[in-house]
Short mmCIF file of C-alpha atoms and ligand atoms in Angstrom, two decimals:
data_model
loop_
_atom_site.label_atom_id
_atom_site.label_comp_id
_atom_site.label_asym_id
_atom_site.label_seq_id
_atom_site.Cartn_x
_atom_site.Cartn_y
_atom_site.Cartn_z
CA MET M 1 -10.30 -19.89 -0.51
CA THR M 2 -10.81 -18.45 -4.02
CA VAL M 3 -9.25 -15.02 -4.35
CA LEU M 4 -10.10 -12.31 -6.86
CA VAL M 5 -7.34 -9.67 -7.04
CA THR M 6 -8.02 -6.29 -8.64
CA GLY M 7 -5.12 -4.05 -9.69
CA SER M 8 -3.22 -7.29 -10.23
CA ARG M 9 -0.36 -5.76 -12.24
CA GLY M 10 0.53 -3.30 -9.47
CA GLN M 11 3.25 -4.06 -6.98
CA LEU M 12 0.91 -5.43 -4.28
CA GLY M 13 -1.49 -7.13 -6.71
CA ALA M 14 1.37 -9.02 -8.39
CA ALA M 15 2.84 -10.01 -5.00
CA LEU M 16 -0.56 -11.33 -3.89
CA LEU M 17 -0.99 -13.46 -6.98
CA ALA M 18 2.55 -14.84 -6.53
CA GLU M 19 1.92 -15.65 -2.84
CA ALA M 20 -1.47 -17.22 -3.61
CA ALA M 21 0.20 -19.44 -6.26
CA ARG M 22 2.93 -20.42 -3.75
CA ARG M 23 0.17 -21.49 -1.32
CA ARG M 24 -1.73 -23.28 -4.11
CA LEU M 25 -4.81 -21.10 -3.60
CA ALA M 26 -7.20 -20.55 -6.49
CA ALA M 27 -6.73 -16.95 -7.58
CA GLU M 28 -7.68 -14.77 -10.54
CA GLY M 29 -6.18 -11.34 -11.18
CA HIS M 30 -7.56 -8.42 -13.17
CA ASP M 31 -6.11 -5.02 -13.96
CA LEU M 32 -7.58 -2.02 -15.74
CA ASP M 33 -7.63 -3.68 -19.18
CA THR M 34 -9.87 -6.57 -18.06
CA LEU M 35 -11.73 -5.08 -15.09
CA ASP M 36 -12.16 -1.37 -14.44
CA ILE M 37 -13.34 -1.29 -10.83
CA ALA M 38 -15.09 2.02 -11.52
CA ASP M 39 -17.50 0.17 -13.87
CA PRO M 40 -20.26 -1.29 -11.63
CA VAL M 41 -21.69 -3.58 -14.35
CA ALA M 42 -18.29 -5.10 -15.17
CA VAL M 43 -17.50 -5.55 -11.47
CA GLU M 44 -20.77 -7.39 -10.81
CA ARG M 45 -20.39 -9.55 -13.93
CA THR M 46 -16.82 -10.60 -13.06
CA VAL M 47 -17.55 -11.25 -9.39
CA LEU M 48 -20.62 -13.36 -10.18
CA ARG M 49 -18.59 -15.35 -12.75
CA VAL M 50 -15.58 -15.97 -10.50
CA ARG M 51 -17.65 -16.43 -7.28
CA PRO M 52 -14.63 -15.64 -5.08
CA SER M 53 -14.67 -16.14 -1.33
CA VAL M 54 -12.36 -13.12 -1.07
CA ILE M 55 -11.90 -9.97 -3.17
CA VAL M 56 -8.65 -8.12 -2.51
CA ASN M 57 -8.79 -4.64 -3.98
CA CYS M 58 -5.26 -3.53 -4.88
CA ALA M 59 -6.46 -1.27 -7.72
CA ALA M 60 -5.92 2.41 -7.04
CA MET M 61 -4.76 5.73 -8.40
CA THR M 62 -1.54 5.84 -6.38
CA ASP M 63 0.19 8.92 -7.81
CA VAL M 64 -0.33 11.25 -4.85
CA ASP M 65 0.47 14.45 -6.78
CA ARG M 66 -1.77 13.48 -9.69
CA CYS M 67 -4.62 12.89 -7.24
CA GLU M 68 -4.16 16.50 -6.09
CA SER M 69 -4.67 17.85 -9.62
CA GLU M 70 -7.37 15.25 -10.53
CA PRO M 71 -9.40 14.86 -7.31
CA ASP M 72 -12.56 13.71 -9.16
CA ALA M 73 -10.70 10.83 -10.80
CA ALA M 74 -9.08 9.99 -7.45
CA ASN M 75 -12.48 9.90 -5.71
CA ARG M 76 -13.96 7.81 -8.51
CA ILE M 77 -11.22 5.15 -8.47
CA ASN M 78 -10.00 5.18 -4.85
CA GLY M 79 -13.40 6.04 -3.36
CA LEU M 80 -16.63 5.36 -5.24
CA ALA M 81 -15.38 2.26 -7.09
CA VAL M 82 -14.91 0.54 -3.72
CA GLY M 83 -18.69 0.80 -3.31
CA ASN M 84 -19.05 -1.30 -6.50
CA LEU M 85 -16.80 -3.96 -5.01
CA ALA M 86 -18.66 -3.88 -1.67
CA ARG M 87 -22.03 -4.47 -3.39
CA ALA M 88 -20.60 -7.27 -5.56
CA ALA M 89 -18.88 -8.88 -2.54
CA ASP M 90 -22.24 -9.03 -0.77
CA LEU M 91 -23.90 -10.60 -3.84
CA ALA M 92 -21.24 -13.32 -3.93
CA GLY M 93 -21.02 -13.72 -0.14
CA ALA M 94 -17.33 -12.75 -0.33
CA VAL M 95 -15.08 -10.89 2.11
CA LEU M 96 -13.88 -7.56 0.70
CA VAL M 97 -10.30 -6.61 1.55
CA GLN M 98 -9.71 -2.93 0.87
CA VAL M 99 -6.06 -1.86 0.89
CA SER M 100 -5.71 1.61 2.35
CA THR M 101 -3.00 3.96 3.46
CA ASP M 102 -1.17 5.78 6.26
CA TYR M 103 -2.08 8.98 4.36
CA VAL M 104 -5.60 8.93 5.84
CA PHE M 105 -3.99 10.36 9.02
CA PRO M 106 -3.04 14.04 9.42
CA GLY M 107 0.61 13.38 10.31
CA THR M 108 0.64 15.43 13.50
CA GLY M 109 2.50 14.46 16.70
CA SER M 110 5.03 11.67 17.07
CA ARG M 111 2.93 8.79 18.37
CA PRO M 112 2.22 5.87 15.97
CA TRP M 113 -1.38 5.96 14.65
CA ALA M 114 -3.76 3.30 15.97
CA GLU M 115 -6.56 1.74 13.91
CA ASP M 116 -9.29 3.67 15.74
CA ASP M 117 -7.61 7.10 15.64
CA PRO M 118 -9.77 9.58 13.70
CA VAL M 119 -8.78 10.01 10.06
CA ASP M 120 -8.11 13.55 8.81
CA PRO M 121 -6.19 13.45 5.52
CA VAL M 122 -4.06 16.38 4.39
CA ASN M 123 -4.30 15.71 0.64
CA ALA M 124 -6.71 14.58 -2.09
CA TYR M 125 -5.22 11.06 -2.28
CA GLY M 126 -5.79 10.56 1.45
CA ARG M 127 -9.34 11.92 1.23
CA SER M 128 -10.16 9.58 -1.68
CA LYS M 129 -8.74 6.58 0.21
CA ALA M 130 -10.70 7.54 3.35
CA LEU M 131 -13.85 7.51 1.21
CA GLY M 132 -12.83 4.06 -0.08
CA GLU M 133 -12.45 2.82 3.50
CA SER M 134 -15.91 4.00 4.48
CA LEU M 135 -17.49 2.37 1.39
CA ALA M 136 -15.58 -0.88 2.02
CA ARG M 137 -17.20 -0.92 5.47
CA THR M 138 -20.64 -1.10 3.81
CA ALA M 139 -19.79 -4.69 2.76
CA ARG M 140 -21.20 -7.23 5.23
CA ARG M 141 -17.75 -8.87 5.59
CA HIS M 142 -14.77 -6.58 5.13
CA LEU M 143 -11.16 -6.08 6.14
CA VAL M 144 -9.56 -2.65 5.69
CA VAL M 145 -5.78 -3.08 5.60
CA ARG M 146 -3.81 0.15 6.01
CA THR M 147 -0.24 -0.03 4.80
CA ALA M 148 2.54 2.44 3.90
CA TRP M 149 5.63 3.26 1.83
CA LEU M 150 5.35 0.11 -0.34
CA PHE M 151 8.28 -1.33 -2.24
CA GLY M 152 8.82 -4.60 -4.06
CA PRO M 153 9.68 -6.31 -7.32
CA GLY M 154 8.63 -4.54 -10.48
CA GLY M 155 7.01 -1.59 -8.76
CA ARG M 156 7.35 2.15 -9.20
CA ASN M 157 8.67 2.87 -5.73
CA PHE M 158 11.28 4.67 -3.64
CA VAL M 159 13.92 1.90 -3.81
CA GLU M 160 13.63 1.89 -7.59
CA ALA M 161 13.87 5.71 -7.73
CA ILE M 162 17.02 5.83 -5.56
CA LEU M 163 18.72 3.01 -7.51
CA ARG M 164 17.90 4.78 -10.78
CA GLN M 165 19.49 8.03 -9.58
CA VAL M 166 22.63 6.20 -8.45
CA GLU M 167 22.84 4.27 -11.74
CA SER M 168 22.57 7.50 -13.70
CA GLY M 169 25.72 8.73 -11.95
CA ALA M 170 24.47 10.86 -9.03
CA ARG M 171 27.19 11.18 -6.36
CA THR M 172 25.07 13.16 -3.88
CA LEU M 173 21.38 12.68 -3.12
CA ASP M 174 19.27 15.22 -1.21
CA VAL M 175 16.47 13.38 0.56
CA VAL M 176 13.64 14.59 2.80
CA ALA M 177 14.39 13.91 6.47
CA ASP M 178 11.30 15.28 8.21
CA GLN M 179 8.67 12.74 7.12
CA ARG M 180 8.61 9.47 9.07
CA GLY M 181 6.85 6.23 8.09
CA CYS M 182 7.10 2.46 7.82
CA PRO M 183 8.65 1.08 4.61
CA THR M 184 6.74 -2.08 3.72
CA TYR M 185 7.71 -4.92 1.41
CA ALA M 186 4.85 -5.94 -0.90
CA PRO M 187 5.55 -9.72 -0.64
CA ASP M 188 5.50 -9.52 3.21
CA LEU M 189 2.23 -7.57 3.10
CA ALA M 190 0.73 -10.09 0.64
CA GLY M 191 1.61 -12.99 2.94
CA ALA M 192 0.17 -11.18 5.98
CA ILE M 193 -3.11 -10.44 4.16
CA LEU M 194 -3.55 -14.14 3.30
CA ASP M 195 -2.64 -15.15 6.89
CA LEU M 196 -5.18 -12.65 8.29
CA LEU M 197 -7.88 -14.02 5.96
CA ALA M 198 -7.07 -17.59 7.01
CA ARG M 199 -7.64 -16.48 10.63
CA GLY M 200 -10.97 -14.85 9.74
CA ALA M 201 -9.83 -11.29 10.61
CA THR M 202 -12.32 -8.49 9.91
CA GLY M 203 -12.51 -4.76 10.64
CA THR M 204 -9.52 -2.43 10.24
CA ILE M 205 -5.87 -3.36 10.68
CA HIS M 206 -2.45 -1.80 10.15
CA VAL M 207 0.03 -4.02 8.28
CA VAL M 208 3.57 -2.66 7.83
CA ASN M 209 7.08 -4.03 8.28
CA ALA M 210 8.51 -3.52 11.78
CA GLY M 211 10.36 -0.27 12.57
CA SER M 212 10.14 3.18 11.06
CA THR M 213 12.41 5.69 9.42
CA THR M 214 12.47 8.87 7.33
CA TRP M 215 12.85 8.97 3.55
CA HIS M 216 16.44 10.08 4.27
CA GLY M 217 17.01 7.06 6.53
CA PHE M 218 15.48 4.77 3.91
CA ALA M 219 17.71 6.24 1.17
CA ARG M 220 20.81 5.90 3.37
CA ALA M 221 20.01 2.21 3.93
CA ILE M 222 19.59 1.61 0.16
CA VAL M 223 22.80 3.44 -0.71
CA ALA M 224 24.81 1.77 2.10
CA ARG M 225 23.92 -1.61 0.57
CA THR M 226 24.41 -0.72 -3.10
CA ALA M 227 26.67 2.33 -3.60
CA PRO M 228 28.46 3.24 -0.34
CA GLY M 229 30.43 6.06 -2.04
CA VAL M 230 27.29 8.10 -2.69
CA ALA M 231 26.46 10.84 -0.14
CA VAL M 232 22.88 11.16 1.15
CA ARG M 233 22.12 14.64 2.56
CA PRO M 234 19.10 15.34 4.78
CA VAL M 235 16.84 18.16 3.57
CA PRO M 236 13.49 19.53 4.80
CA THR M 237 10.22 18.90 2.95
CA GLU M 238 10.24 22.53 1.73
CA ALA M 239 13.36 21.74 -0.38
CA PHE M 240 11.12 19.74 -2.75
CA PRO M 241 7.82 21.62 -3.20
CA ARG M 242 5.18 19.13 -4.40
CA PRO M 243 1.54 19.67 -5.40
CA ALA M 244 0.25 17.44 -2.55
CA ARG M 245 1.10 17.97 1.12
CA ARG M 246 2.55 14.92 2.89
CA PRO M 247 1.92 13.98 6.54
CA ALA M 248 5.09 14.38 8.69
CA ASN M 249 4.33 11.42 10.97
CA SER M 250 2.62 8.49 9.30
CA VAL M 251 4.01 5.70 11.48
CA LEU M 252 1.33 3.01 11.98
CA ALA M 253 0.92 1.08 15.25
CA THR M 254 0.80 -2.69 14.72
CA ASP M 255 -0.41 -4.00 18.11
CA ARG M 256 -3.56 -5.46 16.52
CA LEU M 257 -1.50 -7.27 13.84
CA ARG M 258 0.74 -8.74 16.57
CA ARG M 259 -2.30 -9.91 18.53
CA LEU M 260 -3.98 -11.49 15.49
CA LEU M 261 -0.95 -13.11 13.85
CA GLY M 262 1.14 -13.70 16.94
CA ARG M 263 4.06 -12.04 15.17
CA GLU M 264 5.26 -8.79 13.62
CA LEU M 265 6.36 -8.53 10.02
CA PRO M 266 10.18 -8.61 9.71
CA PRO M 267 12.05 -5.29 10.20
CA TRP M 268 12.02 -3.09 7.10
CA GLU M 269 15.84 -3.30 6.83
CA ASN M 270 15.59 -7.10 6.52
CA ALA M 271 12.88 -6.68 3.87
CA LEU M 272 15.15 -4.27 1.99
CA ASP M 273 17.95 -6.86 2.02
CA ARG M 274 15.57 -9.43 0.49
CA ASP M 275 14.32 -6.95 -2.12
CA LEU M 276 17.87 -6.10 -3.22
CA GLU M 277 18.82 -9.81 -3.33
CA ALA M 278 15.77 -10.53 -5.50
CA ARG M 279 16.76 -7.70 -7.84
CA CYS M 280 20.29 -9.15 -8.19
CA ALA M 281 18.88 -12.60 -8.89
CA SER M 282 16.49 -11.41 -11.62
N1 LIG L 1 2.50 2.50 -3.07
C1 LIG L 1 2.49 2.88 -1.80
O1 LIG L 1 3.48 3.37 -1.27
C2 LIG L 1 1.25 2.68 -0.98
C3 LIG L 1 1.23 3.13 0.35
C4 LIG L 1 0.08 2.92 1.12
C5 LIG L 1 -1.02 2.30 0.57
N2 LIG L 1 -0.99 1.90 -0.73
C6 LIG L 1 -2.18 1.26 -1.28
O2 LIG L 1 -1.83 -0.08 -1.60
C7 LIG L 1 -2.59 -0.51 -2.74
C8 LIG L 1 -1.65 -1.11 -3.78
O3 LIG L 1 -0.69 -0.11 -4.13
P1 LIG L 1 0.43 -0.40 -5.24
O4 LIG L 1 1.62 0.40 -4.87
O5 LIG L 1 0.53 -1.86 -5.48
O6 LIG L 1 -0.26 0.32 -6.47
P2 LIG L 1 0.20 0.31 -8.02
O7 LIG L 1 1.50 -0.41 -8.15
O8 LIG L 1 0.05 1.72 -8.50
O9 LIG L 1 -0.93 -0.61 -8.67
C9 LIG L 1 -2.26 -0.23 -8.80
C10 LIG L 1 -2.81 -0.93 -10.01
O10 LIG L 1 -4.20 -0.60 -10.15
C11 LIG L 1 -4.43 -0.31 -11.52
N3 LIG L 1 -5.63 0.52 -11.67
C12 LIG L 1 -5.74 1.88 -11.65
N4 LIG L 1 -7.02 2.24 -11.83
C13 LIG L 1 -7.74 1.11 -11.96
C14 LIG L 1 -9.12 0.83 -12.20
N5 LIG L 1 -10.01 1.82 -12.31
N6 LIG L 1 -9.52 -0.46 -12.28
C15 LIG L 1 -8.62 -1.48 -12.18
N7 LIG L 1 -7.30 -1.28 -11.98
C16 LIG L 1 -6.86 0.00 -11.86
C17 LIG L 1 -3.18 0.40 -11.95
O11 LIG L 1 -3.08 0.48 -13.36
P3 LIG L 1 -2.27 1.72 -14.00
O12 LIG L 1 -0.86 1.58 -13.52
O13 LIG L 1 -2.47 1.51 -15.46
O14 LIG L 1 -2.94 2.96 -13.46
C18 LIG L 1 -2.11 -0.50 -11.31
O15 LIG L 1 -1.81 -1.62 -12.10
C19 LIG L 1 -3.38 0.71 -3.21
O16 LIG L 1 -4.66 0.65 -2.66
C20 LIG L 1 -2.65 1.88 -2.59
O17 LIG L 1 -3.50 2.98 -2.36
C21 LIG L 1 0.11 2.06 -1.51
#
């Protein structure tokens, strides 16, 4: 398997390259400076040079609030650019893996979302990612991997944000307690993507660590492990008005993942332990 990773400096892209190296797979990574996925000519040229068997698209505009104020840019990068990758994947005979999001769902109810539930995003980021999913499905061989609440080494993420607040001396943190999702560790997701490819998986699949929580629950778990004296208070979403609406329930069902891999990913609390250990070690 030869893997081309786009968005390779992001938290998932970097984790994929690291996991591919661990497995001794041939892999080449590109980020915005060497391959802008919104440039169809550059995408075709790179794909025809590398001749990958798999393209994993981790490139995205991931700032949800910025997507709300710049919806055209969001659609161009998260949506239309995926069409460039789909066309190039077909030219090279490669599988296109498009990484997508829990934010394609509307967040209503309390049941976990299944792969075939209708998408109905509540914000511009979700709409642009839903467009990306539909363009990924134009590739002859594709795998749409929906994930959520990513954290991992070197990333701009929630764990990093909480640790930074604690380090800067905060003794009380107010954290939203009415949005529920599945925190997911980028290295676990990277390993699962490569395992799914090795098994020839196609179509759409949810890949998240086991369990779910709220942002408040996630913050409490981080603080309990790193700064037990700090108080974490639950607050409603309205306490932090943001430009983009967030879905209240974005828990993803993982029955298909369990069937295909014969296992779940480890519980998110276990993944958090490993993330914090890795931070201490580095
Ligand atoms: N983060 C989450 O919580 C989360 C949740 C669900 C799904 N996802 C999805 O998971 C995937 C990976 O997310 P992540 O957290 O690893 O993202 P990330 O850390 O923000 O990395 C994305 C990378 O893509 C690069 N990029 C942006 N525009 C590009 C372009 N036009 N061409 C090439 N590269 C470009 C970014 O560069 P710059 O930094 O310079 O812009 C960045 O290095 C994305 O598809 C995202 O939508 C993420």
